[in-house]
PDB file of C-alpha atoms in Angstrom:
ATOM      1  CA  MET P   1      77.174  22.127-119.772  1.00 94.00           C
ATOM      2  CA  ARG P   2      77.512  21.617-124.043  1.00 97.00           C
ATOM      3  CA  VAL P   3      75.983  18.502-125.219  1.00 98.00           C
ATOM      4  CA  LEU P   4      76.355  17.048-128.539  1.00 98.00           C
ATOM      5  CA  VAL P   5      74.051  14.489-130.026  1.00 98.00           C
ATOM      6  CA  THR P   6      74.612  12.722-133.305  1.00 98.00           C
ATOM      7  CA  GLY P   7      71.290  11.474-134.890  1.00 96.00           C
ATOM      8  CA  MET P   8      69.531  14.287-133.562  1.00 95.00           C
ATOM      9  CA  ALA P   9      66.508  14.251-136.032  1.00 92.00           C
ATOM     10  CA  GLY P  10      65.656  10.692-135.739  1.00 93.00           C
ATOM     11  CA  PHE P  11      63.203   8.981-133.862  1.00 95.00           C
ATOM     12  CA  ALA P  12      65.108   9.200-130.262  1.00 97.00           C
ATOM     13  CA  GLY P  13      67.297  11.825-131.321  1.00 95.00           C
ATOM     14  CA  SER P  14      64.350  14.136-131.421  1.00 94.00           C
ATOM     15  CA  HIS P  15      62.706  13.226-128.322  1.00 96.00           C
ATOM     16  CA  LEU P  16      66.252  13.639-126.730  1.00 96.00           C
ATOM     17  CA  ALA P  17      66.502  17.112-128.005  1.00 94.00           C
ATOM     18  CA  ASP P  18      63.182  17.997-126.407  1.00 94.00           C
ATOM     19  CA  TYR P  19      64.215  16.669-123.191  1.00 96.00           C
ATOM     20  CA  LEU P  20      67.305  18.154-122.970  1.00 95.00           C
ATOM     21  CA  LEU P  21      66.477  22.000-124.448  1.00 92.00           C
ATOM     22  CA  ALA P  22      63.507  21.726-121.432  1.00 91.00           C
ATOM     23  CA  ASP P  23      66.580  22.205-118.944  1.00 84.00           C
ATOM     24  CA  GLY P  24      68.305  25.724-119.362  1.00 82.00           C
ATOM     25  CA  ALA P  25      71.315  24.441-118.037  1.00 87.00           C
ATOM     26  CA  VAL P  26      72.614  22.729-120.584  1.00 93.00           C
ATOM     27  CA  GLN P  27      73.765  24.122-124.689  1.00 95.00           C
ATOM     28  CA  VAL P  28      73.035  21.516-126.989  1.00 96.00           C
ATOM     29  CA  ALA P  29      73.983  20.745-130.441  1.00 96.00           C
ATOM     30  CA  GLY P  30      73.121  17.890-132.713  1.00 96.00           C
ATOM     31  CA  VAL P  31      75.117  16.112-135.577  1.00 96.00           C
ATOM     32  CA  VAL P  32      72.450  15.443-138.911  1.00 94.00           C
ATOM     33  CA  ARG P  33      73.382  13.873-141.754  1.00 89.00           C
ATOM     34  CA  THR P  34      71.597  16.027-144.407  1.00 80.00           C
ATOM     35  CA  ALA P  35      69.979  19.353-143.720  1.00 69.00           C
ATOM     36  CA  THR P  36      66.280  18.142-144.549  1.00 63.00           C
ATOM     37  CA  ASP P  37      66.940  15.655-142.155  1.00 64.00           C
ATOM     38  CA  GLN P  38      65.740  18.468-139.208  1.00 62.00           C
ATOM     39  CA  ALA P  39      62.190  17.640-140.053  1.00 55.00           C
ATOM     40  CA  GLN P  40      61.582  15.456-137.108  1.00 55.00           C
ATOM     41  CA  LEU P  41      62.787  17.943-134.621  1.00 63.00           C
ATOM     42  CA  ALA P  42      59.810  19.528-132.802  1.00 57.00           C
ATOM     43  CA  PRO P  43      59.648  23.409-132.552  1.00 58.00           C
ATOM     44  CA  HIS P  44      61.440  25.221-129.625  1.00 54.00           C
ATOM     45  CA  ARG P  45      61.968  28.991-128.444  1.00 48.00           C
ATOM     46  CA  GLU P  46      65.837  28.063-128.403  1.00 61.00           C
ATOM     47  CA  GLN P  47      66.694  25.903-131.339  1.00 69.00           C
ATOM     48  CA  PRO P  48      69.677  24.028-130.933  1.00 83.00           C
ATOM     49  CA  SER P  49      73.168  24.257-132.841  1.00 90.00           C
ATOM     50  CA  MET P  50      72.925  22.053-135.404  1.00 93.00           C
ATOM     51  CA  PHE P  51      76.211  20.391-138.045  1.00 96.00           C
ATOM     52  CA  THR P  52      75.358  18.888-140.901  1.00 95.00           C
ATOM     53  CA  ALA P  53      78.338  15.737-140.853  1.00 97.00           C
ATOM     54  CA  ASP P  54      78.831  12.117-142.101  1.00 97.00           C
ATOM     55  CA  LEU P  55      80.191  10.619-139.441  1.00 98.00           C
ATOM     56  CA  THR P  56      81.744   7.985-141.538  1.00 98.00           C
ATOM     57  CA  ASP P  57      84.092  10.271-142.515  1.00 98.00           C
ATOM     58  CA  ASP P  58      86.743  10.985-139.974  1.00 98.00           C
ATOM     59  CA  ALA P  59      87.668  14.606-140.898  1.00 98.00           C
ATOM     60  CA  ALA P  60      84.121  15.126-141.122  1.00 98.00           C
ATOM     61  CA  VAL P  61      83.539  14.208-136.798  1.00 98.00           C
ATOM     62  CA  ARG P  62      86.812  15.911-136.188  1.00 98.00           C
ATOM     63  CA  ALA P  63      85.429  18.870-137.278  1.00 98.00           C
ATOM     64  CA  VAL P  64      82.334  19.217-135.464  1.00 98.00           C
ATOM     65  CA  LEU P  65      84.052  17.905-131.666  1.00 98.00           C
ATOM     66  CA  SER P  66      86.339  20.475-132.350  1.00 98.00           C
ATOM     67  CA  ALA P  67      83.809  23.383-133.084  1.00 98.00           C
ATOM     68  CA  TRP P  68      81.558  22.257-130.613  1.00 98.00           C
ATOM     69  CA  ALA P  69      83.737  20.992-127.348  1.00 98.00           C
ATOM     70  CA  PRO P  70      81.093  19.098-126.038  1.00 98.00           C
ATOM     71  CA  GLU P  71      81.103  17.695-122.259  1.00 98.00           C
ATOM     72  CA  ARG P  72      78.413  15.518-122.638  1.00 98.00           C
ATOM     73  CA  ILE P  73      77.801  13.196-126.161  1.00 99.00           C
ATOM     74  CA  TYR P  74      75.064  11.081-126.466  1.00 98.00           C
ATOM     75  CA  HIS P  75      75.677   8.483-129.994  1.00 98.00           C
ATOM     76  CA  LEU P  76      72.220   7.771-131.546  1.00 98.00           C
ATOM     77  CA  ALA P  77      73.111   8.074-134.792  1.00 97.00           C
ATOM     78  CA  ALA P  78      72.681   4.772-136.492  1.00 96.00           C
ATOM     79  CA  GLN P  79      70.910   2.359-139.323  1.00 95.00           C
ATOM     80  CA  ALA P  80      68.364   1.257-136.983  1.00 92.00           C
ATOM     81  CA  SER P  81      66.291  -0.982-138.916  1.00 89.00           C
ATOM     82  CA  VAL P  82      66.957  -5.111-138.569  1.00 88.00           C
ATOM     83  CA  GLY P  83      64.868  -5.503-141.694  1.00 84.00           C
ATOM     84  CA  ALA P  84      67.179  -3.274-143.666  1.00 91.00           C
ATOM     85  CA  SER P  85      70.128  -4.665-142.034  1.00 95.00           C
ATOM     86  CA  TRP P  86      69.021  -7.774-143.527  1.00 94.00           C
ATOM     87  CA  ALA P  87      68.797  -6.356-147.285  1.00 95.00           C
ATOM     88  CA  ASP P  88      72.328  -4.532-147.217  1.00 97.00           C
ATOM     89  CA  PRO P  89      74.421  -6.403-143.899  1.00 97.00           C
ATOM     90  CA  ALA P  90      77.269  -4.612-145.348  1.00 98.00           C
ATOM     91  CA  GLU P  91      76.050  -1.469-145.312  1.00 97.00           C
ATOM     92  CA  THR P  92      74.512  -1.456-141.839  1.00 98.00           C
ATOM     93  CA  LEU P  93      77.849  -3.184-140.433  1.00 98.00           C
ATOM     94  CA  ARG P  94      79.872  -0.044-142.283  1.00 97.00           C
ATOM     95  CA  VAL P  95      78.115   2.674-140.680  1.00 97.00           C
ATOM     96  CA  ASN P  96      77.099   2.128-137.337  1.00 98.00           C
ATOM     97  CA  THR P  97      80.708   0.469-136.540  1.00 98.00           C
ATOM     98  CA  LEU P  98      82.629   3.055-138.554  1.00 98.00           C
ATOM     99  CA  ALA P  99      80.583   5.821-137.281  1.00 98.00           C
ATOM    100  CA  GLN P 100      81.419   5.374-133.800  1.00 98.00           C
ATOM    101  CA  LEU P 101      84.952   3.961-134.759  1.00 98.00           C
ATOM    102  CA  ASN P 102      85.634   7.902-135.812  1.00 98.00           C
ATOM    103  CA  LEU P 103      83.634   9.790-132.881  1.00 98.00           C
ATOM    104  CA  LEU P 104      85.563   7.370-130.217  1.00 98.00           C
ATOM    105  CA  ARG P 105      89.164   8.190-131.731  1.00 98.00           C
ATOM    106  CA  ALA P 106      87.880  11.734-132.149  1.00 98.00           C
ATOM    107  CA  VAL P 107      86.980  12.037-128.167  1.00 98.00           C
ATOM    108  CA  ALA P 108      89.906  10.502-127.457  1.00 98.00           C
ATOM    109  CA  ASP P 109      92.061  12.884-129.440  1.00 98.00           C
ATOM    110  CA  LEU P 110      89.941  16.350-128.652  1.00 98.00           C
ATOM    111  CA  VAL P 111      87.903  16.237-126.205  1.00 98.00           C
ATOM    112  CA  PRO P 112      88.895  13.187-123.526  1.00 98.00           C
ATOM    113  CA  GLN P 113      87.173  14.126-120.254  1.00 98.00           C
ATOM    114  CA  ALA P 114      83.974  14.108-122.324  1.00 98.00           C
ATOM    115  CA  ARG P 115      81.330  11.685-120.808  1.00 98.00           C
ATOM    116  CA  VAL P 116      79.790   9.288-123.787  1.00 99.00           C
ATOM    117  CA  LEU P 117      76.813   7.449-124.052  1.00 99.00           C
ATOM    118  CA  VAL P 118      76.786   4.210-126.772  1.00 98.00           C
ATOM    119  CA  VAL P 119      73.942   3.097-127.719  1.00 98.00           C
ATOM    120  CA  GLY P 120      73.256  -0.994-127.937  1.00 98.00           C
ATOM    121  CA  SER P 121      70.191  -2.713-128.120  1.00 97.00           C
ATOM    122  CA  ALA P 122      68.524  -5.820-126.652  1.00 96.00           C
ATOM    123  CA  ASP P 123      68.691  -7.074-130.055  1.00 94.00           C
ATOM    124  CA  GLU P 124      72.128  -7.968-129.111  1.00 97.00           C
ATOM    125  CA  TYR P 125      70.642 -10.909-126.662  1.00 96.00           C
ATOM    126  CA  GLY P 126      69.536 -12.736-129.902  1.00 92.00           C
ATOM    127  CA  ARG P 127      67.193 -15.953-129.785  1.00 90.00           C
ATOM    128  CA  VAL P 128      67.112 -16.852-125.880  1.00 93.00           C
ATOM    129  CA  THR P 129      65.059 -19.635-123.845  1.00 92.00           C
ATOM    130  CA  PRO P 130      62.346 -19.120-121.663  1.00 91.00           C
ATOM    131  CA  ALA P 131      64.501 -20.122-119.244  1.00 95.00           C
ATOM    132  CA  GLU P 132      66.934 -16.987-119.466  1.00 96.00           C
ATOM    133  CA  LEU P 133      64.584 -14.684-119.413  1.00 97.00           C
ATOM    134  CA  PRO P 134      64.284 -11.951-117.972  1.00 98.00           C
ATOM    135  CA  LEU P 135      67.250 -11.076-119.901  1.00 98.00           C
ATOM    136  CA  THR P 136      69.929  -9.037-117.276  1.00 98.00           C
ATOM    137  CA  GLU P 137      73.342  -7.133-118.622  1.00 98.00           C
ATOM    138  CA  SER P 138      74.888 -10.372-117.432  1.00 98.00           C
ATOM    139  CA  SER P 139      73.218 -12.418-120.188  1.00 98.00           C
ATOM    140  CA  ALA P 140      74.638 -14.162-123.241  1.00 97.00           C
ATOM    141  CA  LEU P 141      74.908 -11.768-126.742  1.00 98.00           C
ATOM    142  CA  ARG P 142      74.173 -14.066-129.224  1.00 96.00           C
ATOM    143  CA  PRO P 143      72.888 -11.528-132.294  1.00 95.00           C
ATOM    144  CA  ALA P 144      71.042 -13.027-134.472  1.00 91.00           C
ATOM    145  CA  SER P 145      70.457 -10.503-137.255  1.00 93.00           C
ATOM    146  CA  PRO P 146      73.159  -8.009-138.871  1.00 97.00           C
ATOM    147  CA  TYR P 147      71.701  -4.940-136.844  1.00 97.00           C
ATOM    148  CA  ALA P 148      71.655  -7.299-133.720  1.00 97.00           C
ATOM    149  CA  LEU P 149      75.895  -7.677-134.735  1.00 98.00           C
ATOM    150  CA  SER P 150      76.650  -4.186-135.355  1.00 98.00           C
ATOM    151  CA  LYS P 151      75.375  -3.180-131.916  1.00 98.00           C
ATOM    152  CA  VAL P 152      77.350  -6.006-130.369  1.00 98.00           C
ATOM    153  CA  ASP P 153      80.168  -4.243-132.019  1.00 98.00           C
ATOM    154  CA  GLN P 154      79.292  -0.469-130.747  1.00 98.00           C
ATOM    155  CA  ASP P 155      78.571  -2.336-127.250  1.00 98.00           C
ATOM    156  CA  LEU P 156      82.224  -3.723-127.142  1.00 98.00           C
ATOM    157  CA  MET P 157      83.976  -1.119-128.418  1.00 98.00           C
ATOM    158  CA  GLY P 158      82.706   1.453-125.871  1.00 98.00           C
ATOM    159  CA  ALA P 159      83.260  -1.436-123.211  1.00 98.00           C
ATOM    160  CA  MET P 160      87.038  -1.232-125.333  1.00 98.00           C
ATOM    161  CA  TYR P 161      87.708   2.459-125.198  1.00 98.00           C
ATOM    162  CA  HIS P 162      86.651   2.997-121.748  1.00 98.00           C
ATOM    163  CA  GLN P 163      89.210   0.251-120.762  1.00 98.00           C
ATOM    164  CA  SER P 164      92.555   0.907-123.218  1.00 98.00           C
ATOM    165  CA  HIS P 165      92.184   4.925-123.191  1.00 98.00           C
ATOM    166  CA  GLY P 166      89.903   5.759-120.040  1.00 98.00           C
ATOM    167  CA  LEU P 167      87.116   7.435-121.653  1.00 98.00           C
ATOM    168  CA  ALA P 168      84.404   8.142-119.853  1.00 98.00           C
ATOM    169  CA  ILE P 169      82.101   5.823-121.435  1.00 99.00           C
ATOM    170  CA  VAL P 170      78.490   4.541-120.317  1.00 99.00           C
ATOM    171  CA  ARG P 171      76.878   2.161-122.533  1.00 99.00           C
ATOM    172  CA  VAL P 172      72.513   1.342-122.788  1.00 99.00           C
ATOM    173  CA  ARG P 173      70.634  -1.834-124.349  1.00 98.00           C
ATOM    174  CA  PRO P 174      67.027  -0.290-124.754  1.00 98.00           C
ATOM    175  CA  PHE P 175      64.579  -2.892-125.783  1.00 98.00           C
ATOM    176  CA  ASN P 176      61.808  -1.784-128.410  1.00 96.00           C
ATOM    177  CA  HIS P 177      61.161   1.816-127.626  1.00 96.00           C
ATOM    178  CA  ILE P 178      58.134   3.256-129.097  1.00 98.00           C
ATOM    179  CA  GLY P 179      56.145   6.735-129.436  1.00 98.00           C
ATOM    180  CA  PRO P 180      54.949   9.190-131.593  1.00 97.00           C
ATOM    181  CA  ARG P 181      57.774  10.149-134.423  1.00 95.00           C
ATOM    182  CA  GLN P 182      58.932   6.703-135.213  1.00 95.00           C
ATOM    183  CA  ARG P 183      58.901   6.044-139.377  1.00 92.00           C
ATOM    184  CA  ALA P 184      57.400   3.532-140.737  1.00 91.00           C
ATOM    185  CA  GLY P 185      59.382   0.221-140.910  1.00 87.00           C
ATOM    186  CA  PHE P 186      58.332  -0.795-137.452  1.00 90.00           C
ATOM    187  CA  VAL P 187      55.752  -2.832-135.768  1.00 91.00           C
ATOM    188  CA  VAL P 188      53.966   0.039-133.802  1.00 96.00           C
ATOM    189  CA  PRO P 189      54.448   3.055-136.632  1.00 96.00           C
ATOM    190  CA  ASP P 190      53.074   0.338-139.520  1.00 94.00           C
ATOM    191  CA  PHE P 191      49.558  -0.417-137.509  1.00 96.00           C
ATOM    192  CA  CYS P 192      49.191   3.037-137.090  1.00 98.00           C
ATOM    193  CA  ARG P 193      49.954   4.508-140.592  1.00 97.00           C
ATOM    194  CA  GLN P 194      47.305   1.635-141.871  1.00 96.00           C
ATOM    195  CA  ILE P 195      45.048   2.750-139.239  1.00 98.00           C
ATOM    196  CA  ALA P 196      45.176   6.276-139.859  1.00 98.00           C
ATOM    197  CA  LEU P 197      44.547   5.562-143.665  1.00 98.00           C
ATOM    198  CA  ILE P 198      41.838   3.298-143.272  1.00 98.00           C
ATOM    199  CA  GLU P 199      40.398   6.100-140.980  1.00 98.00           C
ATOM    200  CA  VAL P 200      40.242   8.240-144.176  1.00 97.00           C
ATOM    201  CA  GLY P 201      39.696   6.347-146.744  1.00 97.00           C
ATOM    202  CA  GLN P 202      42.817   6.073-148.309  1.00 96.00           C
ATOM    203  CA  GLN P 203      43.648   2.375-147.800  1.00 97.00           C
ATOM    204  CA  ALA P 204      40.834  -0.653-147.698  1.00 97.00           C
ATOM    205  CA  PRO P 205      39.448  -1.261-144.488  1.00 97.00           C
ATOM    206  CA  THR P 206      42.129  -4.065-143.819  1.00 97.00           C
ATOM    207  CA  ILE P 207      45.271  -4.360-142.127  1.00 95.00           C
ATOM    208  CA  ARG P 208      48.507  -5.768-142.987  1.00 89.00           C
ATOM    209  CA  VAL P 209      50.333  -7.894-140.224  1.00 91.00           C
ATOM    210  CA  GLY P 210      53.517 -10.231-139.627  1.00 84.00           C
ATOM    211  CA  ASN P 211      53.881 -12.274-136.861  1.00 87.00           C
ATOM    212  CA  LEU P 212      51.383 -11.452-134.161  1.00 93.00           C
ATOM    213  CA  ALA P 213      52.470 -14.198-131.788  1.00 92.00           C
ATOM    214  CA  ALA P 214      56.151 -12.393-130.555  1.00 91.00           C
ATOM    215  CA  ARG P 215      56.273 -10.660-127.310  1.00 93.00           C
ATOM    216  CA  ARG P 216      58.341  -8.027-127.059  1.00 95.00           C
ATOM    217  CA  ASP P 217      59.353  -5.624-123.663  1.00 97.00           C
ATOM    218  CA  PHE P 218      58.106  -1.815-125.236  1.00 98.00           C
ATOM    219  CA  VAL P 219      58.923   1.268-123.365  1.00 98.00           C
ATOM    220  CA  ASP P 220      58.144   4.599-124.416  1.00 98.00           C
ATOM    221  CA  VAL P 221      60.944   6.658-125.842  1.00 98.00           C
ATOM    222  CA  ARG P 222      59.945   9.690-123.818  1.00 98.00           C
ATOM    223  CA  ASP P 223      61.014   7.308-120.932  1.00 98.00           C
ATOM    224  CA  VAL P 224      64.006   6.323-123.069  1.00 98.00           C
ATOM    225  CA  VAL P 225      65.247   9.333-123.500  1.00 98.00           C
ATOM    226  CA  ARG P 226      65.493  10.236-119.719  1.00 98.00           C
ATOM    227  CA  ALA P 227      66.854   6.733-119.162  1.00 98.00           C
ATOM    228  CA  TYR P 228      69.779   7.781-121.201  1.00 98.00           C
ATOM    229  CA  VAL P 229      70.114  10.902-119.308  1.00 98.00           C
ATOM    230  CA  LEU P 230      70.278   9.439-116.114  1.00 98.00           C
ATOM    231  CA  ALA P 231      72.712   6.712-116.859  1.00 98.00           C
ATOM    232  CA  LEU P 232      75.400   9.154-117.928  1.00 98.00           C
ATOM    233  CA  GLU P 233      75.092  11.348-115.872  1.00 98.00           C
ATOM    234  CA  LEU P 234      74.995   8.849-112.267  1.00 98.00           C
ATOM    235  CA  GLY P 235      76.147   5.601-114.070  1.00 98.00           C
ATOM    236  CA  GLU P 236      78.949   4.011-113.367  1.00 98.00           C
ATOM    237  CA  LEU P 237      81.917   4.892-115.887  1.00 98.00           C
ATOM    238  CA  GLY P 238      82.515   1.852-118.404  1.00 98.00           C
ATOM    239  CA  ALA P 239      78.971  -0.218-117.269  1.00 98.00           C
ATOM    240  CA  VAL P 240      76.384  -1.411-119.635  1.00 98.00           C
ATOM    241  CA  TYR P 241      72.328  -1.052-118.799  1.00 99.00           C
ATOM    242  CA  ASN P 242      69.013  -2.206-119.431  1.00 98.00           C
ATOM    243  CA  ILE P 243      66.182  -0.072-120.712  1.00 99.00           C
ATOM    244  CA  CYS P 244      63.311  -1.750-120.279  1.00 98.00           C
ATOM    245  CA  ARG P 245      59.616  -2.142-118.513  1.00 98.00           C
ATOM    246  CA  GLY P 246      60.326  -5.375-117.477  1.00 97.00           C
ATOM    247  CA  ARG P 247      57.171  -7.388-119.240  1.00 96.00           C
ATOM    248  CA  SER P 248      56.464  -8.412-122.440  1.00 96.00           C
ATOM    249  CA  VAL P 249      53.401  -7.589-123.830  1.00 97.00           C
ATOM    250  CA  ALA P 250      52.417 -10.044-127.297  1.00 96.00           C
ATOM    251  CA  ILE P 251      52.292  -7.905-130.889  1.00 95.00           C
ATOM    252  CA  GLN P 252      48.396  -8.948-131.343  1.00 95.00           C
ATOM    253  CA  GLU P 253      47.856  -7.374-127.833  1.00 97.00           C
ATOM    254  CA  LEU P 254      49.345  -4.216-129.084  1.00 97.00           C
ATOM    255  CA  LEU P 255      47.166  -4.855-132.581  1.00 97.00           C
ATOM    256  CA  ASP P 256      43.902  -5.336-130.103  1.00 97.00           C
ATOM    257  CA  ARG P 257      44.454  -2.051-128.594  1.00 98.00           C
ATOM    258  CA  LEU P 258      44.472  -0.283-131.607  1.00 98.00           C
ATOM    259  CA  LEU P 259      42.257  -1.383-133.357  1.00 98.00           C
ATOM    260  CA  GLY P 260      40.067  -0.906-129.750  1.00 98.00           C
ATOM    261  CA  LEU P 261      40.896   3.154-130.276  1.00 98.00           C
ATOM    262  CA  ALA P 262      40.681   3.117-134.283  1.00 98.00           C
ATOM    263  CA  ARG P 263      37.430   4.969-135.649  1.00 97.00           C
ATOM    264  CA  VAL P 264      36.117   2.354-137.893  1.00 98.00           C
ATOM    265  CA  PRO P 265      36.119  -1.159-138.287  1.00 97.00           C
ATOM    266  CA  ILE P 266      39.239  -3.283-139.914  1.00 98.00           C
ATOM    267  CA  ALA P 267      39.953  -6.562-140.587  1.00 97.00           C
ATOM    268  CA  VAL P 268      43.641  -8.276-140.532  1.00 96.00           C
ATOM    269  CA  GLU P 269      44.814  -9.811-142.847  1.00 93.00           C
ATOM    270  CA  MET P 270      48.626 -11.781-142.357  1.00 89.00           C
ATOM    271  CA  ASP P 271      51.456 -10.952-144.986  1.00 82.00           C
ATOM    272  CA  THR P 272      54.104 -12.865-145.356  1.00 74.00           C
ATOM    273  CA  ARG P 273      56.577 -10.698-146.289  1.00 72.00           C
ATOM    274  CA  ARG P 274      56.078  -8.995-142.859  1.00 62.00           C
ATOM    275  CA  LEU P 275      57.941 -11.952-141.313  1.00 64.00           C
ATOM    276  CA  ARG P 276      61.800 -11.933-140.298  1.00 58.00           C
ATOM    277  CA  PRO P 277      63.748 -14.862-140.780  1.00 53.00           C
ATOM    278  CA  SER P 278      65.316 -14.039-137.319  1.00 48.00           C
ATOM    279  CA  ASP P 279      61.823 -13.093-135.067  1.00 65.00           C
ATOM    280  CA  MET P 280      62.178 -14.307-131.484  1.00 75.00           C
ATOM    281  CA  PRO P 281      59.102 -15.550-129.881  1.00 87.00           C
ATOM    282  CA  ASP P 282      59.837 -13.683-126.222  1.00 90.00           C
ATOM    283  CA  LEU P 283      62.153 -11.096-125.368  1.00 92.00           C
ATOM    284  CA  VAL P 284      61.645  -9.290-121.886  1.00 97.00           C
ATOM    285  CA  GLY P 285      64.616  -7.744-119.768  1.00 98.00           C
ATOM    286  CA  SER P 286      65.539  -6.324-116.450  1.00 98.00           C
ATOM    287  CA  ALA P 287      66.500  -2.772-115.598  1.00 98.00           C
ATOM    288  CA  ALA P 288      66.874  -3.764-112.050  1.00 98.00           C
ATOM    289  CA  LEU P 289      70.671  -2.017-112.285  1.00 98.00           C
ATOM    290  CA  LEU P 290      69.397   1.027-113.784  1.00 98.00           C
ATOM    291  CA  THR P 291      66.529   1.410-111.390  1.00 98.00           C
ATOM    292  CA  GLN P 292      69.347   0.553-108.722  1.00 98.00           C
ATOM    293  CA  GLN P 293      71.954   3.549-109.513  1.00 98.00           C
ATOM    294  CA  THR P 294      69.937   5.910-111.024  1.00 98.00           C
ATOM    295  CA  GLY P 295      66.200   5.606-109.577  1.00 98.00           C
ATOM    296  CA  TRP P 296      65.046   5.501-113.306  1.00 98.00           C
ATOM    297  CA  GLN P 297      61.118   3.952-113.763  1.00 98.00           C
ATOM    298  CA  PRO P 298      59.118   4.015-116.562  1.00 98.00           C
ATOM    299  CA  GLN P 299      56.466   6.119-116.354  1.00 98.00           C
ATOM    300  CA  ILE P 300      54.194   6.169-119.378  1.00 98.00           C
ATOM    301  CA  GLU P 301      52.073   3.486-120.000  1.00 97.00           C
ATOM    302  CA  LEU P 302      51.526   1.639-122.970  1.00 97.00           C
ATOM    303  CA  GLU P 303      48.104   2.640-123.771  1.00 97.00           C
ATOM    304  CA  GLN P 304      49.232   6.366-124.010  1.00 98.00           C
ATOM    305  CA  SER P 305      52.354   5.063-126.114  1.00 98.00           C
ATOM    306  CA  LEU P 306      50.272   3.784-128.529  1.00 98.00           C
ATOM    307  CA  GLY P 307      47.242   6.438-128.476  1.00 98.00           C
ATOM    308  CA  ASP P 308      50.252   8.845-129.133  1.00 98.00           C
ATOM    309  CA  THR P 309      51.765   7.336-131.504  1.00 98.00           C
ATOM    310  CA  LEU P 310      48.528   6.631-133.303  1.00 98.00           C
ATOM    311  CA  ASP P 311      47.581  10.830-133.486  1.00 98.00           C
ATOM    312  CA  TYR P 312      50.647  11.218-134.911  1.00 97.00           C
ATOM    313  CA  TRP P 313      50.512   9.046-137.683  1.00 98.00           C
ATOM    314  CA  ARG P 314      46.548  10.576-138.010  1.00 98.00           C
ATOM    315  CA  GLY P 315      48.209  14.313-138.387  1.00 97.00           C
ATOM    316  CA  ILE P 316      50.940  12.839-141.093  1.00 96.00           C
ATOM    317  CA  VAL P 317      48.121  10.990-143.108  1.00 96.00           C
ATOM    318  CA  ALA P 318      45.846  14.207-142.900  1.00 95.00           C
ATOM    319  CA  THR P 319      49.000  16.532-144.329  1.00 91.00           C
ATOM    320  CA  THR P 320      50.261  14.156-146.779  1.00 83.00           C
ATOM    321  CA  GLU P 321      48.571  13.952-150.487  1.00 59.00           C
ATOM    322  CA  PRO P 322      45.726  11.012-150.921  1.00 62.00           C
ATOM    323  CA  SER P 323      47.128   7.582-152.075  1.00 51.00           C
ATOM    324  CA  HIS P 324      44.911   4.903-153.830  1.00 42.00           C
ATOM    325  CA  CYS P 325      43.444   2.516-151.078  1.00 41.00           C
ATOM    326  CA  GLY P 326      45.061  -0.852-151.235  1.00 39.00           C
TER     327      GLY P 326
END
């Protein structure tokens, strides 16, 4: 089977590459924006074929599909930062919406039998009340950031192309996923990076934090990519599935657990620059539908996710030039 992963060099994309390449029954190709974006990919005996393409360029998308003729497409490429979406809303909407539009148009014309996974986000649900939790796939969509709005666009576009063109599309709404290789700019890698810097004396022994009261439903990225594959293979075409653990954890608890893994004492300091204008107090979902139809369950515990991420950032810090303490 020929598989194409857009955004293969990204956080989830690199882990999906690991998972797919472990299966000798598939041939894997990835799309990256630049040749240097391949740095995230782990070494393998069998390297995936790689295409360099800007997915907002319609001709480039069609060239990739014509060359690879995939039977499965995992569309992971996106601008994935809520913070960056507030800094440049128009670019987030343009990139996330146009890239997928180009992809689905090309699929309809060139490989209409391919199964396509459209990746949305739990952020699509927006601000919710405690009475609405846990969130299911039928919960209202009320995006509260430009990023969330772009994900609603992608989600509904996937449903539209399934209905209008009969494309074999499955949609997913992953909740917060964490693990090694997640870049700075997200809560867990930000904490881990600061701890790693403090441990080697590159930062003063104070960690800067944002809103610690917010609660989120965290699941390991390696469980998420396994859910992607199961959803695309076993899910109902046209359907949408939550991917989550089914319980929320306060950011304060994440920080406390990470501080417990630190090798030196660390103080905590509030940094108002890390606060977001649309931060929601709680977000927890139900993955009952995905479990019912595919058998998926999260397997990696939160403690392992945090420990693996901290070790990853210790490795990053160890291989970079020392900076002044801050």
